[in-house]
């Protein structure tokens, strides 16, 4: 029963993934308020890739020059504290509870995006077999499966295969990242019928240059996807890319 779950939260508190103080929820009220303030200070962003733009623009210069394969990016916060550390805990120390925390934050701050979501299929950005074996889980899927999406959105974590492991994207230049993504993703044999003429929602943890989701969106559109939207927990500012 729901009341049992509520009582248990307060009798057996957890640690806030941000400040690590004992709390009833994985992200405490004070930290959610701090994150809300950070989000309120983010200026206008490109309607396609979500990079910062000037007030008179709607699309950044790069997207005007060459549109990426994806149609839109929505993100939770810039790649900064206080949330960068919990992401590292999730990815590198296997703190799976942090995935619940990121889903909680998305469900809190992106209620409109969730309620108005018209995607047909959700696909987390897949890891290579080597990275998946080493980590033991796909952090994008651990977050994605806890998002409060409409029941009409089919969650499909196994439609796409990442063919090979690449060097860590953070260690590569923008040009090298783009080159390393070429033909990285392939669809499973039965995936085409699922994505053809559909709106696909990609979920990832960090978007830096956009090379990964561009490559995945390219694969999806070449196989008949009508539209591709990307939801990512973090957007890396261009001065850090």
PDB file of C-alpha atoms in Angstrom:
ATOM      1  CA  UNK A   1       0.000   0.000   0.000  1.00  0.00           C
ATOM      2  CA  UNK A   2       1.094   3.578  -0.710  1.00  0.00           C
ATOM      3  CA  UNK A   3       0.837   4.654   2.946  1.00  0.00           C
ATOM      4  CA  UNK A   4       3.242   1.890   3.960  1.00  0.00           C
ATOM      5  CA  UNK A   5       5.778   3.150   1.431  1.00  0.00           C
ATOM      6  CA  UNK A   6       5.359   6.710   2.724  1.00  0.00           C
ATOM      7  CA  UNK A   7       5.801   5.685   6.366  1.00  0.00           C
ATOM      8  CA  UNK A   8       8.832   3.557   5.481  1.00  0.00           C
ATOM      9  CA  UNK A   9      10.516   6.540   3.803  1.00  0.00           C
ATOM     10  CA  UNK A  10      10.498   8.427   7.076  1.00  0.00           C
ATOM     11  CA  UNK A  11      11.298   5.487   9.343  1.00  0.00           C
ATOM     12  CA  UNK A  12      14.208   4.373   7.154  1.00  0.00           C
ATOM     13  CA  UNK A  13      15.653   7.556   5.640  1.00  0.00           C
ATOM     14  CA  UNK A  14      18.124   7.507   2.779  1.00  0.00           C
ATOM     15  CA  UNK A  15      21.003   9.851   2.019  1.00  0.00           C
ATOM     16  CA  UNK A  16      20.500  12.740  -0.359  1.00  0.00           C
ATOM     17  CA  UNK A  17      22.684  11.955  -3.384  1.00  0.00           C
ATOM     18  CA  UNK A  18      23.800  15.598  -3.531  1.00  0.00           C
ATOM     19  CA  UNK A  19      24.503  16.743   0.044  1.00  0.00           C
ATOM     20  CA  UNK A  20      24.584  13.205   1.555  1.00  0.00           C
ATOM     21  CA  UNK A  21      22.463  14.226   4.543  1.00  0.00           C
ATOM     22  CA  UNK A  22      19.812  11.758   5.780  1.00  0.00           C
ATOM     23  CA  UNK A  23      16.526  12.492   4.026  1.00  0.00           C
ATOM     24  CA  UNK A  24      13.240  10.826   3.162  1.00  0.00           C
ATOM     25  CA  UNK A  25      13.965  11.130  -0.573  1.00  0.00           C
ATOM     26  CA  UNK A  26      17.058  10.577  -2.699  1.00  0.00           C
ATOM     27  CA  UNK A  27      17.297  14.346  -3.364  1.00  0.00           C
ATOM     28  CA  UNK A  28      16.418  16.600  -0.437  1.00  0.00           C
ATOM     29  CA  UNK A  29      14.272  19.719  -0.635  1.00  0.00           C
ATOM     30  CA  UNK A  30      17.222  22.091  -0.113  1.00  0.00           C
ATOM     31  CA  UNK A  31      19.209  20.541  -2.949  1.00  0.00           C
ATOM     32  CA  UNK A  32      16.196  20.568  -5.264  1.00  0.00           C
ATOM     33  CA  UNK A  33      15.826  24.267  -4.512  1.00  0.00           C
ATOM     34  CA  UNK A  34      19.510  24.838  -5.317  1.00  0.00           C
ATOM     35  CA  UNK A  35      19.131  22.972  -8.618  1.00  0.00           C
ATOM     36  CA  UNK A  36      16.023  25.016  -9.449  1.00  0.00           C
ATOM     37  CA  UNK A  37      18.037  28.213  -8.934  1.00  0.00           C
ATOM     38  CA  UNK A  38      20.782  26.908 -11.244  1.00  0.00           C
ATOM     39  CA  UNK A  39      18.189  26.100 -13.900  1.00  0.00           C
ATOM     40  CA  UNK A  40      16.602  29.546 -13.618  1.00  0.00           C
ATOM     41  CA  UNK A  41      19.945  31.159 -14.449  1.00  0.00           C
ATOM     42  CA  UNK A  42      20.290  29.332 -17.780  1.00  0.00           C
ATOM     43  CA  UNK A  43      19.727  31.727 -20.647  1.00  0.00           C
ATOM     44  CA  UNK A  44      18.015  31.142 -24.011  1.00  0.00           C
ATOM     45  CA  UNK A  45      19.088  28.044 -25.897  1.00  0.00           C
ATOM     46  CA  UNK A  46      18.943  26.720 -29.446  1.00  0.00           C
ATOM     47  CA  UNK A  47      15.622  25.077 -30.291  1.00  0.00           C
ATOM     48  CA  UNK A  48      17.531  22.160 -31.842  1.00  0.00           C
ATOM     49  CA  UNK A  49      20.775  21.431 -29.974  1.00  0.00           C
ATOM     50  CA  UNK A  50      20.122  23.467 -26.771  1.00  0.00           C
ATOM     51  CA  UNK A  51      23.403  25.395 -26.889  1.00  0.00           C
ATOM     52  CA  UNK A  52      23.288  28.984 -25.606  1.00  0.00           C
ATOM     53  CA  UNK A  53      22.095  31.572 -28.120  1.00  0.00           C
ATOM     54  CA  UNK A  54      21.558  35.313 -28.181  1.00  0.00           C
ATOM     55  CA  UNK A  55      18.097  36.611 -27.241  1.00  0.00           C
ATOM     56  CA  UNK A  56      17.176  37.453 -30.841  1.00  0.00           C
ATOM     57  CA  UNK A  57      18.038  33.940 -32.110  1.00  0.00           C
ATOM     58  CA  UNK A  58      15.934  30.793 -32.093  1.00  0.00           C
ATOM     59  CA  UNK A  59      18.537  28.434 -33.601  1.00  0.00           C
ATOM     60  CA  UNK A  60      22.298  28.581 -33.107  1.00  0.00           C
ATOM     61  CA  UNK A  61      24.680  29.397 -35.953  1.00  0.00           C
ATOM     62  CA  UNK A  62      25.965  25.823 -36.135  1.00  0.00           C
ATOM     63  CA  UNK A  63      22.480  24.336 -36.545  1.00  0.00           C
ATOM     64  CA  UNK A  64      21.581  26.981 -39.128  1.00  0.00           C
ATOM     65  CA  UNK A  65      24.682  25.984 -41.073  1.00  0.00           C
ATOM     66  CA  UNK A  66      24.246  22.217 -40.748  1.00  0.00           C
ATOM     67  CA  UNK A  67      21.245  20.639 -39.031  1.00  0.00           C
ATOM     68  CA  UNK A  68      22.009  17.535 -36.947  1.00  0.00           C
ATOM     69  CA  UNK A  69      20.036  14.328 -37.464  1.00  0.00           C
ATOM     70  CA  UNK A  70      18.134  14.834 -34.190  1.00  0.00           C
ATOM     71  CA  UNK A  71      15.315  17.353 -34.057  1.00  0.00           C
ATOM     72  CA  UNK A  72      15.429  18.639 -30.509  1.00  0.00           C
ATOM     73  CA  UNK A  73      17.367  18.399 -27.243  1.00  0.00           C
ATOM     74  CA  UNK A  74      15.928  18.845 -23.741  1.00  0.00           C
ATOM     75  CA  UNK A  75      18.207  18.728 -20.696  1.00  0.00           C
ATOM     76  CA  UNK A  76      18.013  18.894 -16.920  1.00  0.00           C
ATOM     77  CA  UNK A  77      21.012  21.070 -16.080  1.00  0.00           C
ATOM     78  CA  UNK A  78      24.403  22.164 -17.331  1.00  0.00           C
ATOM     79  CA  UNK A  79      27.232  19.747 -16.610  1.00  0.00           C
ATOM     80  CA  UNK A  80      28.195  21.325 -13.310  1.00  0.00           C
ATOM     81  CA  UNK A  81      27.905  20.897  -9.577  1.00  0.00           C
ATOM     82  CA  UNK A  82      25.999  20.005  -7.547  1.00  0.00           C
ATOM     83  CA  UNK A  83      24.827  17.225  -9.901  1.00  0.00           C
ATOM     84  CA  UNK A  84      28.061  16.285 -11.653  1.00  0.00           C
ATOM     85  CA  UNK A  85      29.358  14.392  -8.614  1.00  0.00           C
ATOM     86  CA  UNK A  86      26.225  12.202  -8.241  1.00  0.00           C
ATOM     87  CA  UNK A  87      26.531  11.273 -11.914  1.00  0.00           C
ATOM     88  CA  UNK A  88      30.099  10.120 -11.298  1.00  0.00           C
ATOM     89  CA  UNK A  89      28.867   8.106  -8.313  1.00  0.00           C
ATOM     90  CA  UNK A  90      26.315   6.427 -10.564  1.00  0.00           C
ATOM     91  CA  UNK A  91      28.655   5.658 -13.450  1.00  0.00           C
ATOM     92  CA  UNK A  92      31.909   4.850 -11.693  1.00  0.00           C
ATOM     93  CA  UNK A  93      30.899   3.709  -8.199  1.00  0.00           C
ATOM     94  CA  UNK A  94      27.710   1.868  -9.180  1.00  0.00           C
ATOM     95  CA  UNK A  95      25.453   3.988  -6.951  1.00  0.00           C
ATOM     96  CA  UNK A  96      22.264   2.928  -8.726  1.00  0.00           C
ATOM     97  CA  UNK A  97      20.154   4.931  -6.288  1.00  0.00           C
ATOM     98  CA  UNK A  98      21.465   8.035  -8.067  1.00  0.00           C
ATOM     99  CA  UNK A  99      19.597   6.925 -11.194  1.00  0.00           C
ATOM    100  CA  UNK A 100      16.405   7.192  -9.148  1.00  0.00           C
ATOM    101  CA  UNK A 101      17.527  10.646  -8.067  1.00  0.00           C
ATOM    102  CA  UNK A 102      18.029  11.867 -11.613  1.00  0.00           C
ATOM    103  CA  UNK A 103      14.664  10.439 -12.630  1.00  0.00           C
ATOM    104  CA  UNK A 104      13.071  12.202  -9.642  1.00  0.00           C
ATOM    105  CA  UNK A 105      14.612  15.514 -10.694  1.00  0.00           C
ATOM    106  CA  UNK A 106      13.490  15.075 -14.300  1.00  0.00           C
ATOM    107  CA  UNK A 107       9.974  14.177 -13.180  1.00  0.00           C
ATOM    108  CA  UNK A 108       9.980  17.266 -10.943  1.00  0.00           C
ATOM    109  CA  UNK A 109      11.369  19.876 -13.326  1.00  0.00           C
ATOM    110  CA  UNK A 110      10.087  18.560 -16.652  1.00  0.00           C
ATOM    111  CA  UNK A 111       6.461  17.774 -15.891  1.00  0.00           C
ATOM    112  CA  UNK A 112       5.292  19.672 -18.961  1.00  0.00           C
ATOM    113  CA  UNK A 113       7.663  17.770 -21.243  1.00  0.00           C
ATOM    114  CA  UNK A 114       6.507  14.501 -19.737  1.00  0.00           C
ATOM    115  CA  UNK A 115       2.800  15.300 -19.970  1.00  0.00           C
ATOM    116  CA  UNK A 116       3.051  16.565 -23.548  1.00  0.00           C
ATOM    117  CA  UNK A 117       5.435  13.856 -24.748  1.00  0.00           C
ATOM    118  CA  UNK A 118       4.167  12.477 -28.048  1.00  0.00           C
ATOM    119  CA  UNK A 119       7.061  10.082 -28.687  1.00  0.00           C
ATOM    120  CA  UNK A 120       6.219   6.542 -29.709  1.00  0.00           C
ATOM    121  CA  UNK A 121       9.379   4.729 -28.621  1.00  0.00           C
ATOM    122  CA  UNK A 122      12.042   5.440 -25.984  1.00  0.00           C
ATOM    123  CA  UNK A 123      15.590   4.212 -26.654  1.00  0.00           C
ATOM    124  CA  UNK A 124      18.420   4.737 -24.149  1.00  0.00           C
ATOM    125  CA  UNK A 125      21.786   5.378 -25.788  1.00  0.00           C
ATOM    126  CA  UNK A 126      23.358   1.903 -25.716  1.00  0.00           C
ATOM    127  CA  UNK A 127      26.808   1.041 -24.391  1.00  0.00           C
ATOM    128  CA  UNK A 128      29.256  -1.200 -26.172  1.00  0.00           C
ATOM    129  CA  UNK A 129      29.308  -4.798 -24.959  1.00  0.00           C
ATOM    130  CA  UNK A 130      32.737  -4.262 -23.405  1.00  0.00           C
ATOM    131  CA  UNK A 131      31.664  -1.160 -21.474  1.00  0.00           C
ATOM    132  CA  UNK A 132      28.377  -2.748 -20.432  1.00  0.00           C
ATOM    133  CA  UNK A 133      30.211  -5.815 -19.131  1.00  0.00           C
ATOM    134  CA  UNK A 134      32.683  -3.670 -17.205  1.00  0.00           C
ATOM    135  CA  UNK A 135      30.068  -1.349 -15.700  1.00  0.00           C
ATOM    136  CA  UNK A 136      27.318  -3.910 -15.262  1.00  0.00           C
ATOM    137  CA  UNK A 137      24.499  -1.579 -16.279  1.00  0.00           C
ATOM    138  CA  UNK A 138      23.569   1.182 -18.717  1.00  0.00           C
ATOM    139  CA  UNK A 139      23.148   4.388 -16.723  1.00  0.00           C
ATOM    140  CA  UNK A 140      20.915   5.930 -19.402  1.00  0.00           C
ATOM    141  CA  UNK A 141      18.480   3.019 -19.157  1.00  0.00           C
ATOM    142  CA  UNK A 142      18.533   3.020 -15.348  1.00  0.00           C
ATOM    143  CA  UNK A 143      17.302   6.619 -15.480  1.00  0.00           C
ATOM    144  CA  UNK A 144      14.986   6.246 -18.471  1.00  0.00           C
ATOM    145  CA  UNK A 145      12.972   3.372 -17.057  1.00  0.00           C
ATOM    146  CA  UNK A 146      11.952   5.540 -14.075  1.00  0.00           C
ATOM    147  CA  UNK A 147      10.678   8.544 -16.024  1.00  0.00           C
ATOM    148  CA  UNK A 148       6.973   9.308 -15.642  1.00  0.00           C
ATOM    149  CA  UNK A 149       6.138   8.953 -19.319  1.00  0.00           C
ATOM    150  CA  UNK A 150       2.683   8.351 -20.784  1.00  0.00           C
ATOM    151  CA  UNK A 151       1.819   4.672 -21.181  1.00  0.00           C
ATOM    152  CA  UNK A 152       1.707   5.201 -24.937  1.00  0.00           C
ATOM    153  CA  UNK A 153       5.528   5.469 -25.036  1.00  0.00           C
ATOM    154  CA  UNK A 154       7.090   2.045 -25.645  1.00  0.00           C
ATOM    155  CA  UNK A 155      10.370   1.633 -23.738  1.00  0.00           C
ATOM    156  CA  UNK A 156      12.777  -0.372 -25.867  1.00  0.00           C
ATOM    157  CA  UNK A 157      16.247  -0.764 -24.317  1.00  0.00           C
ATOM    158  CA  UNK A 158      17.425  -3.490 -26.709  1.00  0.00           C
ATOM    159  CA  UNK A 159      16.603  -2.252 -30.216  1.00  0.00           C
ATOM    160  CA  UNK A 160      20.006  -0.734 -30.949  1.00  0.00           C
ATOM    161  CA  UNK A 161      23.483  -2.228 -30.683  1.00  0.00           C
ATOM    162  CA  UNK A 162      26.624  -0.209 -30.059  1.00  0.00           C
ATOM    163  CA  UNK A 163      29.131  -1.931 -32.336  1.00  0.00           C
ATOM    164  CA  UNK A 164      32.355  -0.998 -30.641  1.00  0.00           C
ATOM    165  CA  UNK A 165      33.886   0.796 -27.721  1.00  0.00           C
ATOM    166  CA  UNK A 166      35.346   4.185 -28.515  1.00  0.00           C
ATOM    167  CA  UNK A 167      37.874   6.234 -26.621  1.00  0.00           C
ATOM    168  CA  UNK A 168      36.238   8.238 -23.842  1.00  0.00           C
ATOM    169  CA  UNK A 169      34.517  11.115 -25.618  1.00  0.00           C
ATOM    170  CA  UNK A 170      35.740  13.648 -23.082  1.00  0.00           C
ATOM    171  CA  UNK A 171      39.323  12.936 -24.194  1.00  0.00           C
ATOM    172  CA  UNK A 172      38.657  13.698 -27.871  1.00  0.00           C
ATOM    173  CA  UNK A 173      38.388  16.916 -29.859  1.00  0.00           C
ATOM    174  CA  UNK A 174      35.066  17.787 -31.486  1.00  0.00           C
ATOM    175  CA  UNK A 175      36.319  16.652 -34.910  1.00  0.00           C
ATOM    176  CA  UNK A 176      37.659  13.377 -33.545  1.00  0.00           C
ATOM    177  CA  UNK A 177      34.439  12.725 -31.636  1.00  0.00           C
ATOM    178  CA  UNK A 178      32.454  13.105 -34.825  1.00  0.00           C
ATOM    179  CA  UNK A 179      34.772  10.758 -36.705  1.00  0.00           C
ATOM    180  CA  UNK A 180      34.688   8.163 -33.922  1.00  0.00           C
ATOM    181  CA  UNK A 181      30.883   8.027 -34.056  1.00  0.00           C
ATOM    182  CA  UNK A 182      30.611   7.065 -37.722  1.00  0.00           C
ATOM    183  CA  UNK A 183      28.616   3.856 -38.160  1.00  0.00           C
ATOM    184  CA  UNK A 184      28.810   3.144 -34.449  1.00  0.00           C
ATOM    185  CA  UNK A 185      25.181   2.059 -34.023  1.00  0.00           C
ATOM    186  CA  UNK A 186      23.181  -0.645 -35.781  1.00  0.00           C
ATOM    187  CA  UNK A 187      19.582  -1.760 -35.352  1.00  0.00           C
ATOM    188  CA  UNK A 188      18.549  -5.280 -34.507  1.00  0.00           C
ATOM    189  CA  UNK A 189      16.774  -7.171 -37.277  1.00  0.00           C
ATOM    190  CA  UNK A 190      13.276  -6.648 -35.854  1.00  0.00           C
ATOM    191  CA  UNK A 191      13.775  -2.979 -34.928  1.00  0.00           C
ATOM    192  CA  UNK A 192      12.846  -1.382 -38.243  1.00  0.00           C
ATOM    193  CA  UNK A 193       9.165  -2.233 -37.921  1.00  0.00           C
ATOM    194  CA  UNK A 194       9.146  -0.676 -34.439  1.00  0.00           C
ATOM    195  CA  UNK A 195      10.698   2.657 -35.428  1.00  0.00           C
ATOM    196  CA  UNK A 196       9.456   3.205 -38.990  1.00  0.00           C
ATOM    197  CA  UNK A 197       7.353   6.397 -39.190  1.00  0.00           C
ATOM    198  CA  UNK A 198       7.639   6.818 -35.436  1.00  0.00           C
ATOM    199  CA  UNK A 199       8.796   9.625 -33.159  1.00  0.00           C
ATOM    200  CA  UNK A 200      11.796   8.266 -31.241  1.00  0.00           C
ATOM    201  CA  UNK A 201      12.891   9.574 -27.850  1.00  0.00           C
ATOM    202  CA  UNK A 202      16.603   9.070 -27.062  1.00  0.00           C
ATOM    203  CA  UNK A 203      17.679   9.258 -23.397  1.00  0.00           C
ATOM    204  CA  UNK A 204      21.306   9.852 -22.392  1.00  0.00           C
ATOM    205  CA  UNK A 205      23.258  11.098 -19.392  1.00  0.00           C
ATOM    206  CA  UNK A 206      25.578  13.773 -20.849  1.00  0.00           C
ATOM    207  CA  UNK A 207      25.498  15.575 -24.187  1.00  0.00           C
ATOM    208  CA  UNK A 208      28.812  17.193 -25.090  1.00  0.00           C
ATOM    209  CA  UNK A 209      29.215  17.874 -28.811  1.00  0.00           C
ATOM    210  CA  UNK A 210      26.108  15.945 -29.803  1.00  0.00           C
ATOM    211  CA  UNK A 211      28.122  13.465 -31.889  1.00  0.00           C
ATOM    212  CA  UNK A 212      26.710  10.404 -30.129  1.00  0.00           C
ATOM    213  CA  UNK A 213      23.039  11.305 -30.470  1.00  0.00           C
ATOM    214  CA  UNK A 214      23.639  12.623 -33.997  1.00  0.00           C
ATOM    215  CA  UNK A 215      25.083   9.232 -34.958  1.00  0.00           C
ATOM    216  CA  UNK A 216      22.249   7.341 -33.282  1.00  0.00           C
ATOM    217  CA  UNK A 217      19.611   9.642 -34.787  1.00  0.00           C
ATOM    218  CA  UNK A 218      21.194   9.186 -38.215  1.00  0.00           C
ATOM    219  CA  UNK A 219      20.900   5.410 -37.877  1.00  0.00           C
ATOM    220  CA  UNK A 220      17.287   5.702 -36.742  1.00  0.00           C
ATOM    221  CA  UNK A 221      16.254   8.066 -39.532  1.00  0.00           C
ATOM    222  CA  UNK A 222      18.008   5.992 -42.182  1.00  0.00           C
ATOM    223  CA  UNK A 223      15.783   3.151 -41.010  1.00  0.00           C
ATOM    224  CA  UNK A 224      12.592   5.190 -41.273  1.00  0.00           C
ATOM    225  CA  UNK A 225      12.188   7.115 -38.004  1.00  0.00           C
ATOM    226  CA  UNK A 226      10.081  10.218 -38.576  1.00  0.00           C
ATOM    227  CA  UNK A 227      11.443  12.360 -35.766  1.00  0.00           C
ATOM    228  CA  UNK A 228      14.109  12.056 -33.053  1.00  0.00           C
ATOM    229  CA  UNK A 229      14.109  13.956 -29.753  1.00  0.00           C
ATOM    230  CA  UNK A 230      16.908  13.653 -27.201  1.00  0.00           C
ATOM    231  CA  UNK A 231      16.497  13.998 -23.450  1.00  0.00           C
ATOM    232  CA  UNK A 232      19.767  14.225 -21.545  1.00  0.00           C
ATOM    233  CA  UNK A 233      20.490  14.855 -17.898  1.00  0.00           C
ATOM    234  CA  UNK A 234      23.321  17.266 -18.693  1.00  0.00           C
ATOM    235  CA  UNK A 235      24.311  19.631 -21.479  1.00  0.00           C
ATOM    236  CA  UNK A 236      28.007  20.489 -21.527  1.00  0.00           C
ATOM    237  CA  UNK A 237      28.517  24.204 -22.244  1.00  0.00           C
ATOM    238  CA  UNK A 238      30.481  24.880 -25.449  1.00  0.00           C
ATOM    239  CA  UNK A 239      33.432  26.309 -23.540  1.00  0.00           C
ATOM    240  CA  UNK A 240      33.916  22.898 -21.904  1.00  0.00           C
ATOM    241  CA  UNK A 241      33.285  20.756 -25.003  1.00  0.00           C
TER     242      UNK A 241
END
